[in-house]
CSV table of C-alpha atoms in Angstrom, one decimal:
chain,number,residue,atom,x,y,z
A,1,UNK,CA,6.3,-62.5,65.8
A,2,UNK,CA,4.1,-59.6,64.6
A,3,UNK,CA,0.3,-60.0,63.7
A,4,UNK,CA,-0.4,-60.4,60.6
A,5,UNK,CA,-3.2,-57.6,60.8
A,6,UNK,CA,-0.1,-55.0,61.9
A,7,UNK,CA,1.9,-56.3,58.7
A,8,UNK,CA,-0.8,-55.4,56.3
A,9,UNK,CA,-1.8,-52.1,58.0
A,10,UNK,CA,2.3,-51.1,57.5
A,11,UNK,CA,1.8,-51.8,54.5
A,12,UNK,CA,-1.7,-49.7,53.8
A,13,UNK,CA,0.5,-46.6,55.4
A,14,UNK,CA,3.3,-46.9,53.4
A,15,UNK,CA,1.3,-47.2,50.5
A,16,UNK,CA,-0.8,-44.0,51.5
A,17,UNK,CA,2.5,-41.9,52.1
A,18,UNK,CA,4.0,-42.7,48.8
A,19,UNK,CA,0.8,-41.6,47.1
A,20,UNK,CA,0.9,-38.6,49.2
A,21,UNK,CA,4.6,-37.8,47.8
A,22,UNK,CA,3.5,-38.9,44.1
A,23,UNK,CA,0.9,-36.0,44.8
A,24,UNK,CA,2.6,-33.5,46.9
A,25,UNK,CA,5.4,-33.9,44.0
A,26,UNK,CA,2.8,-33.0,41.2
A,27,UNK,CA,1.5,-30.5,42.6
A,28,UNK,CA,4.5,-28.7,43.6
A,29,UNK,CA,5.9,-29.1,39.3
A,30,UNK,CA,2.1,-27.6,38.2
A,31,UNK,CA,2.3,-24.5,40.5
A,32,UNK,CA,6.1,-24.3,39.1
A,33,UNK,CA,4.9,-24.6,35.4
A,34,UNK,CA,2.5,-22.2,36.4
A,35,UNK,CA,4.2,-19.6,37.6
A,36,UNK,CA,7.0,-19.8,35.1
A,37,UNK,CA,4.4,-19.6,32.3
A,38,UNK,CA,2.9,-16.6,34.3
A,39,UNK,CA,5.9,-14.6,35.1
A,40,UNK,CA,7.6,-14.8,31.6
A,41,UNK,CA,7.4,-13.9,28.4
A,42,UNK,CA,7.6,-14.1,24.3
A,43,UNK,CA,7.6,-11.7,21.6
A,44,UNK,CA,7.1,-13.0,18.4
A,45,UNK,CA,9.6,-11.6,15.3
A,46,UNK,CA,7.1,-9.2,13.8
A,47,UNK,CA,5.8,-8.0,16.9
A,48,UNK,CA,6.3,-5.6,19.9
A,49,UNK,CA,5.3,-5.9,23.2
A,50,UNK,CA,3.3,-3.8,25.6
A,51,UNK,CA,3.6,-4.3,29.3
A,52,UNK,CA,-0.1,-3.8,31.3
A,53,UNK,CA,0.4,-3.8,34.8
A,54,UNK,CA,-2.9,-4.2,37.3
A,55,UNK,CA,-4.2,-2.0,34.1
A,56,UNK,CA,-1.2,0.9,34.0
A,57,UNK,CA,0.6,1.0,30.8
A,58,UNK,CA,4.8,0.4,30.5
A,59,UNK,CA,5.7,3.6,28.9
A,60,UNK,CA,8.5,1.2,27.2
A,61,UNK,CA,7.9,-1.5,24.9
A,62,UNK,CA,9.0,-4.9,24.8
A,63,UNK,CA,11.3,-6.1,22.0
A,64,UNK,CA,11.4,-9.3,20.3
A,65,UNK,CA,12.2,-12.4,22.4
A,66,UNK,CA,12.2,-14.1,25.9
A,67,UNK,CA,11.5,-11.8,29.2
A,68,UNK,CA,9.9,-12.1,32.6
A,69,UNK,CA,7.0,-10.2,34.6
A,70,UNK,CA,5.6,-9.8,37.7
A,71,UNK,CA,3.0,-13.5,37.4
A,72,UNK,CA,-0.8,-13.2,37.8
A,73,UNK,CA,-0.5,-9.2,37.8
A,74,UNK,CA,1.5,-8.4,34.4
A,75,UNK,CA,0.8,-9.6,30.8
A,76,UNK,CA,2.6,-8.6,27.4
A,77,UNK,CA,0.1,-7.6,24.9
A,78,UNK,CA,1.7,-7.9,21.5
A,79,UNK,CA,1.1,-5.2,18.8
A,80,UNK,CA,2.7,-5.6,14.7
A,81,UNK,CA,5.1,-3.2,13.4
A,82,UNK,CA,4.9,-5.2,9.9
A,83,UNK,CA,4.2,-3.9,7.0
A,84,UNK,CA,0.1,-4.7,6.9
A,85,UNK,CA,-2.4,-4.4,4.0
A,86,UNK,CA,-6.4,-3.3,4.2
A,87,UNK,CA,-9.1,-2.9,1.4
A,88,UNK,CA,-11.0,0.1,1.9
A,89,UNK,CA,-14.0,1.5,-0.3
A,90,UNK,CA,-14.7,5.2,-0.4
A,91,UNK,CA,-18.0,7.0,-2.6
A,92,UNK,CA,-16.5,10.3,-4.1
A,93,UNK,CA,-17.6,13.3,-5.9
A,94,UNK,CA,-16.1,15.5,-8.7
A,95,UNK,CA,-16.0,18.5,-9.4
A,96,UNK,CA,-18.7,18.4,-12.3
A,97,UNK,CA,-21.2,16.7,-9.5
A,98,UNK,CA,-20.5,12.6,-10.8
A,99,UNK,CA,-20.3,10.0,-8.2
A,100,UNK,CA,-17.4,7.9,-8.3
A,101,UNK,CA,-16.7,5.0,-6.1
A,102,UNK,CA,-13.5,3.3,-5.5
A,103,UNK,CA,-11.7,0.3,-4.0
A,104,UNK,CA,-8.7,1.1,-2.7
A,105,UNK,CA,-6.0,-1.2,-0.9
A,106,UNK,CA,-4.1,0.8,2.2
A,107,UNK,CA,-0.1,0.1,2.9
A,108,UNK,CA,0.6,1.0,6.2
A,109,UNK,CA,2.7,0.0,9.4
A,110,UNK,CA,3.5,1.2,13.0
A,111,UNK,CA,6.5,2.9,14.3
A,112,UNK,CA,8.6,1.2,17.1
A,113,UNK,CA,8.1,4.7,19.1
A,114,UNK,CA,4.5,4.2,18.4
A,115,UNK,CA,3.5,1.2,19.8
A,116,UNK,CA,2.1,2.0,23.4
A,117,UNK,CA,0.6,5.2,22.3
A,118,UNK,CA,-0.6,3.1,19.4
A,119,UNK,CA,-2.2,0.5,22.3
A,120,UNK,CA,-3.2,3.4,24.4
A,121,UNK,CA,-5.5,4.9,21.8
A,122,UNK,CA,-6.2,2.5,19.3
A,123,UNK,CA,-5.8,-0.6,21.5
A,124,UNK,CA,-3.0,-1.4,19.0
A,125,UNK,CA,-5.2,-1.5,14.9
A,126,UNK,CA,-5.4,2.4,13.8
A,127,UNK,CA,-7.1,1.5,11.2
A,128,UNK,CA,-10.5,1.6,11.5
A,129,UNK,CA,-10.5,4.6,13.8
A,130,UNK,CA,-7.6,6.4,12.2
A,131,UNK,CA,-6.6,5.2,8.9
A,132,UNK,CA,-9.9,4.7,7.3
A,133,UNK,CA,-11.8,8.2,8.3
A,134,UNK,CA,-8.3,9.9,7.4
A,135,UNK,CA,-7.7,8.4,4.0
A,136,UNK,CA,-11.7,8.7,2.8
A,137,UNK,CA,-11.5,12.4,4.0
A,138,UNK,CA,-8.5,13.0,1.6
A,139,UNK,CA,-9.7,11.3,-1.6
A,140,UNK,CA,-13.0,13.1,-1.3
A,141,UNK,CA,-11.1,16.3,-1.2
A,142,UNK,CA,-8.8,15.5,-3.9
A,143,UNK,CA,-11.3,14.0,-6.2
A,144,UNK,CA,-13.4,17.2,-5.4
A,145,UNK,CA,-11.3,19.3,-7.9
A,146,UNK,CA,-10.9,16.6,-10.7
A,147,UNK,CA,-13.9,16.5,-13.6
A,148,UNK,CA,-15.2,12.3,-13.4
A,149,UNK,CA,-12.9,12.0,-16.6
A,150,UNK,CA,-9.6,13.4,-15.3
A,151,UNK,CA,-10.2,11.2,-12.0
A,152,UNK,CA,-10.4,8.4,-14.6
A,153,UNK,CA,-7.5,8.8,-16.5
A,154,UNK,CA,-5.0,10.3,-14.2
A,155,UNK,CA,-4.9,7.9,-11.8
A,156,UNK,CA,-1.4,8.3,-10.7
A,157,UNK,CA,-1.9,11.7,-9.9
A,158,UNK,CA,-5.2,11.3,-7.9
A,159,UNK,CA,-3.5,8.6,-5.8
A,160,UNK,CA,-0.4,10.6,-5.5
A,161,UNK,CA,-2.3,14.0,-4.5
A,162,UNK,CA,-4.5,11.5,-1.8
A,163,UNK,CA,-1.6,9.9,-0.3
A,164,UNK,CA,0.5,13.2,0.2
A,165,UNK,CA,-2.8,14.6,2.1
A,166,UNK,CA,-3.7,11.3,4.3
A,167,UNK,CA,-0.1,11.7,5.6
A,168,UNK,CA,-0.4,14.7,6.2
A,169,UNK,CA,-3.4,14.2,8.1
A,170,UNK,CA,-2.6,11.3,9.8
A,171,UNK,CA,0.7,12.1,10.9
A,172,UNK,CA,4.1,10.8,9.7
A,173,UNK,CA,6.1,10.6,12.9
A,174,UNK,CA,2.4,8.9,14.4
A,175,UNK,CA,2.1,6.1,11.6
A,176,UNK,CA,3.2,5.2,8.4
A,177,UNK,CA,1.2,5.2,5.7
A,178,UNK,CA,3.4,3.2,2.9
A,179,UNK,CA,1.4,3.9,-0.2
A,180,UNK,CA,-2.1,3.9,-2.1
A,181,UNK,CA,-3.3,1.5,-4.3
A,182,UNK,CA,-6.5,2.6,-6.7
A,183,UNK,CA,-7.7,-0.8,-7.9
A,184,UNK,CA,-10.6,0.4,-9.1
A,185,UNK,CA,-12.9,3.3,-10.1
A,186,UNK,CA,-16.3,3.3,-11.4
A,187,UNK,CA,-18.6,5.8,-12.7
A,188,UNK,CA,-21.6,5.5,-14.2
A,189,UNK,CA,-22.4,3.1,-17.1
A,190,UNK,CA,-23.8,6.7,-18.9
A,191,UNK,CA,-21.1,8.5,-18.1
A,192,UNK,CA,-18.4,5.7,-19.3
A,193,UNK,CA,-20.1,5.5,-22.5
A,194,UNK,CA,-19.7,9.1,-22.5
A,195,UNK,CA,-15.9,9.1,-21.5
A,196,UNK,CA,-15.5,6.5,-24.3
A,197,UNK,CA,-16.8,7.9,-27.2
A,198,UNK,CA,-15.2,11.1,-26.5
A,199,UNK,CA,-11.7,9.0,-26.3
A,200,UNK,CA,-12.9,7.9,-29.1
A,201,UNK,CA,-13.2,10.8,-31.4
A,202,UNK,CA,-10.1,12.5,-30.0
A,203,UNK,CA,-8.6,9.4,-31.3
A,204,UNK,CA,-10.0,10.0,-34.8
A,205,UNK,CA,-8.7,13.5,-34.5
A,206,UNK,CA,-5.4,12.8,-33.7
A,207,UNK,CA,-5.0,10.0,-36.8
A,208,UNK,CA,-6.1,12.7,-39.2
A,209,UNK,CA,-4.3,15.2,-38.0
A,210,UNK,CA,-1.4,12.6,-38.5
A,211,UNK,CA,-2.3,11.9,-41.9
A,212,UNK,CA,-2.8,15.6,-42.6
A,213,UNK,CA,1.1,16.1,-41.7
A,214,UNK,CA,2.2,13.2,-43.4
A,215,UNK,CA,0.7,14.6,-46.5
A,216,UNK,CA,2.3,18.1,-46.0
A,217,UNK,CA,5.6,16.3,-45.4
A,218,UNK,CA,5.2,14.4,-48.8
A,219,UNK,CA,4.1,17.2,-50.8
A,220,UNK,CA,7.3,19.1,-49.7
A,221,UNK,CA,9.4,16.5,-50.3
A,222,UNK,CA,7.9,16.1,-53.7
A,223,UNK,CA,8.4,20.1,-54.1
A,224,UNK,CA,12.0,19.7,-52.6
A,225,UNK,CA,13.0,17.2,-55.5
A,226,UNK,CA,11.3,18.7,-58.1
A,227,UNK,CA,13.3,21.6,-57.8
A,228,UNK,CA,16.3,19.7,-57.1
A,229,UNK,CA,15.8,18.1,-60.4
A,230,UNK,CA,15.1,21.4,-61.9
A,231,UNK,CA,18.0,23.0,-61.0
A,232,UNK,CA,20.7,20.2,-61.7
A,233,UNK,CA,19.2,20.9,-65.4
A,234,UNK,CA,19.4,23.7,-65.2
A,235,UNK,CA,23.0,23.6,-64.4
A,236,UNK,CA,23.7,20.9,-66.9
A,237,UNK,CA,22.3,22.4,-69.3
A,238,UNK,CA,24.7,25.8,-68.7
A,239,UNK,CA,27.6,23.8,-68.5
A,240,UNK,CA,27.0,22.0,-72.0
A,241,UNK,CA,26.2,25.7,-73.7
A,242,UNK,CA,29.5,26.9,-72.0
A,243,UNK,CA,31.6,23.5,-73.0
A,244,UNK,CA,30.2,21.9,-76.4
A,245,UNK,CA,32.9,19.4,-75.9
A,246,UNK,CA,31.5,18.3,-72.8
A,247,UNK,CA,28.9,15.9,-74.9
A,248,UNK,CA,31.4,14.4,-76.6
A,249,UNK,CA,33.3,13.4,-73.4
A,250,UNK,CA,30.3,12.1,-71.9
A,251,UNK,CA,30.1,9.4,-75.5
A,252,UNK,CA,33.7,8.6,-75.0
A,253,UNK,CA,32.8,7.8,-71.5
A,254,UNK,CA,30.1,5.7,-72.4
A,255,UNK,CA,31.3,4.3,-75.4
A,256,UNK,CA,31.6,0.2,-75.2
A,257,UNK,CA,34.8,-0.5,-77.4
A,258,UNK,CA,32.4,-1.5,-80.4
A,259,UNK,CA,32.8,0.7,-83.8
A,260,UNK,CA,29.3,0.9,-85.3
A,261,UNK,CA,29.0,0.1,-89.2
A,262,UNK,CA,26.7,2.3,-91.3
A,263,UNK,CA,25.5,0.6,-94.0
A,264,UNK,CA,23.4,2.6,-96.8
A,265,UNK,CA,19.7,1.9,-97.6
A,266,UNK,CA,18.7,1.2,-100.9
A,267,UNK,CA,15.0,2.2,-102.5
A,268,UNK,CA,13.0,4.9,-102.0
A,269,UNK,CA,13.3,5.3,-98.1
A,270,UNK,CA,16.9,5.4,-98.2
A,271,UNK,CA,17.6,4.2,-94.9
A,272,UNK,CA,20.6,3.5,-93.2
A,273,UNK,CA,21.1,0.1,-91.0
A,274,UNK,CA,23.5,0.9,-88.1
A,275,UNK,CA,25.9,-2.5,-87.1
A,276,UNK,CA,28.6,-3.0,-85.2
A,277,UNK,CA,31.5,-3.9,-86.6
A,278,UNK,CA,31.9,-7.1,-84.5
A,279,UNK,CA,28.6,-8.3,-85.8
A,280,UNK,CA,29.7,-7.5,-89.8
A,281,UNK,CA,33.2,-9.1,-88.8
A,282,UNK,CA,31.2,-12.4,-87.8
A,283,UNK,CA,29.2,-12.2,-90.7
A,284,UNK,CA,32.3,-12.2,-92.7
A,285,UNK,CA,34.1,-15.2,-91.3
């Protein structure tokens, strides 16, 4: 029969190999995990990839999804091609020497065929070092040959005239540059007062220059119907020394079906009631 000291050391090295395994096992499923995590990939819906290689640049970029790569020496670096929004404030000048700031929100986004220049240059957000220089540049110009009061109220055509010149600019086949939006422009609290009363006045103006027409209008439609009038008596008046009969057509015409009665006056005066006769007939009865 075995020692019992021999039993129990089986058993230690048993025990020791099975832990061995268990550990072996686990190590063997973290290097796997590891190096499928390292040599794949996933691009997010929105986004583009960009392969970097021991630092060289994929001249292709990577669409949306699941891929592989080379593990430990490749990495995806994602870049947007959404649409993507950024406030931006700018300090112009007009043309009659006023300082006018405004806030302005950009609408841009980047072009598929963009992206690893894009990442290259830019290290994938143009904004600060493309869009923002660009877009100040062409407001200032724009705002250049606009008084402070036309910059005010034509705002559609200052942000129409700045957009058209930051594309131009910037670049449309490079990046695209969606639209403009002025949210706000401030002048000077002098200068607004300014601005205001003038509206103001031109206002005024306008209302009595209104009133002033109306007035015209009225006083030749007054003239228009006066001789209207005057001329349809005129005409009547022909036509009755032409036709005498023409009066006693119109009392037929307007005659009710009642016979007047005439009865004589009686004193000095000598005056004559006028009745009709349905009246003296009730009288009768």
């Amino acid at each position: 029969m075995p020692r019992p000291e021999s039993r129990v050391y089986d058993l230690d090295d048993a025990s020791t190999v099975a832990v061995a395994r268990l550990i072996g096992a686990a190590i063997l499923i973290f290097v796997v995990v590891i190096m499928g995590a390292q040599g794949s990939y996933v691009v997010k819906p929105g986004m583009r990839g960009v392969l970097v290689t021991l630092g060289k640049v994929s001249p292709d970029f990577k669409p949306e999804g699941f891929g592989f790569k080379s593990p430990f020496i490749s990495k995806v670096v994602p870049v947007s091609v959404r649409l993507q929004a950024h406030e931006l404030k700018a300090e112009c000048y007009s043309s009659d020497l006023q300082q006018v700031n405004t806030r302005l929100r950009i609408l841009y986004s980047i072009p598929e065929e963009s992206v690893v220049k894009m990442f290259q240059e830019y290290a994938g957000d143009p904004f600060d070092s493309l869009i923002a220089p660009r877009v100040q540049e062409a407001l200032k110009e724009v705002t250049a040959l606009q008084t402070a009061e036309n910059i005010v109220t034509n705002r559609l055509a200052i942000k129409t005239a700045a957009l058209d010149l930051a594309k131009r600019k910037i670049g449309t086949n490079f990046l695209n540059v969606v639209d403009l939006v002025l949210e706000d422009i401030s002048l000077s609290r002098e200068l607004q007062v300014a601005i205001e009363q003038k509206m103001i006045r031109e206002q005024e103006a306008n209302k009595a220059r209104f009133v002033q027409k109306q007035a015209e209008i009225d006083a030749e439609t007054a003239i228009i119907k006066a001789r209207g009038e005057g001329e349809s008596i005129e005409i009547r008046g022909k036509a009755l020394r032409a036709h005498p009969a023409f009066i006693d057509l119109q009392i037929i015409e307007k005659w009710d079906g009642k016979s007047p009665l005439v009865i004589g006056g009686t004193g000095a005066s000598g005056d004559n009631i006028l009745l009709p006769l349905g009246d003296l007939q009730r009288t009768k009865r």
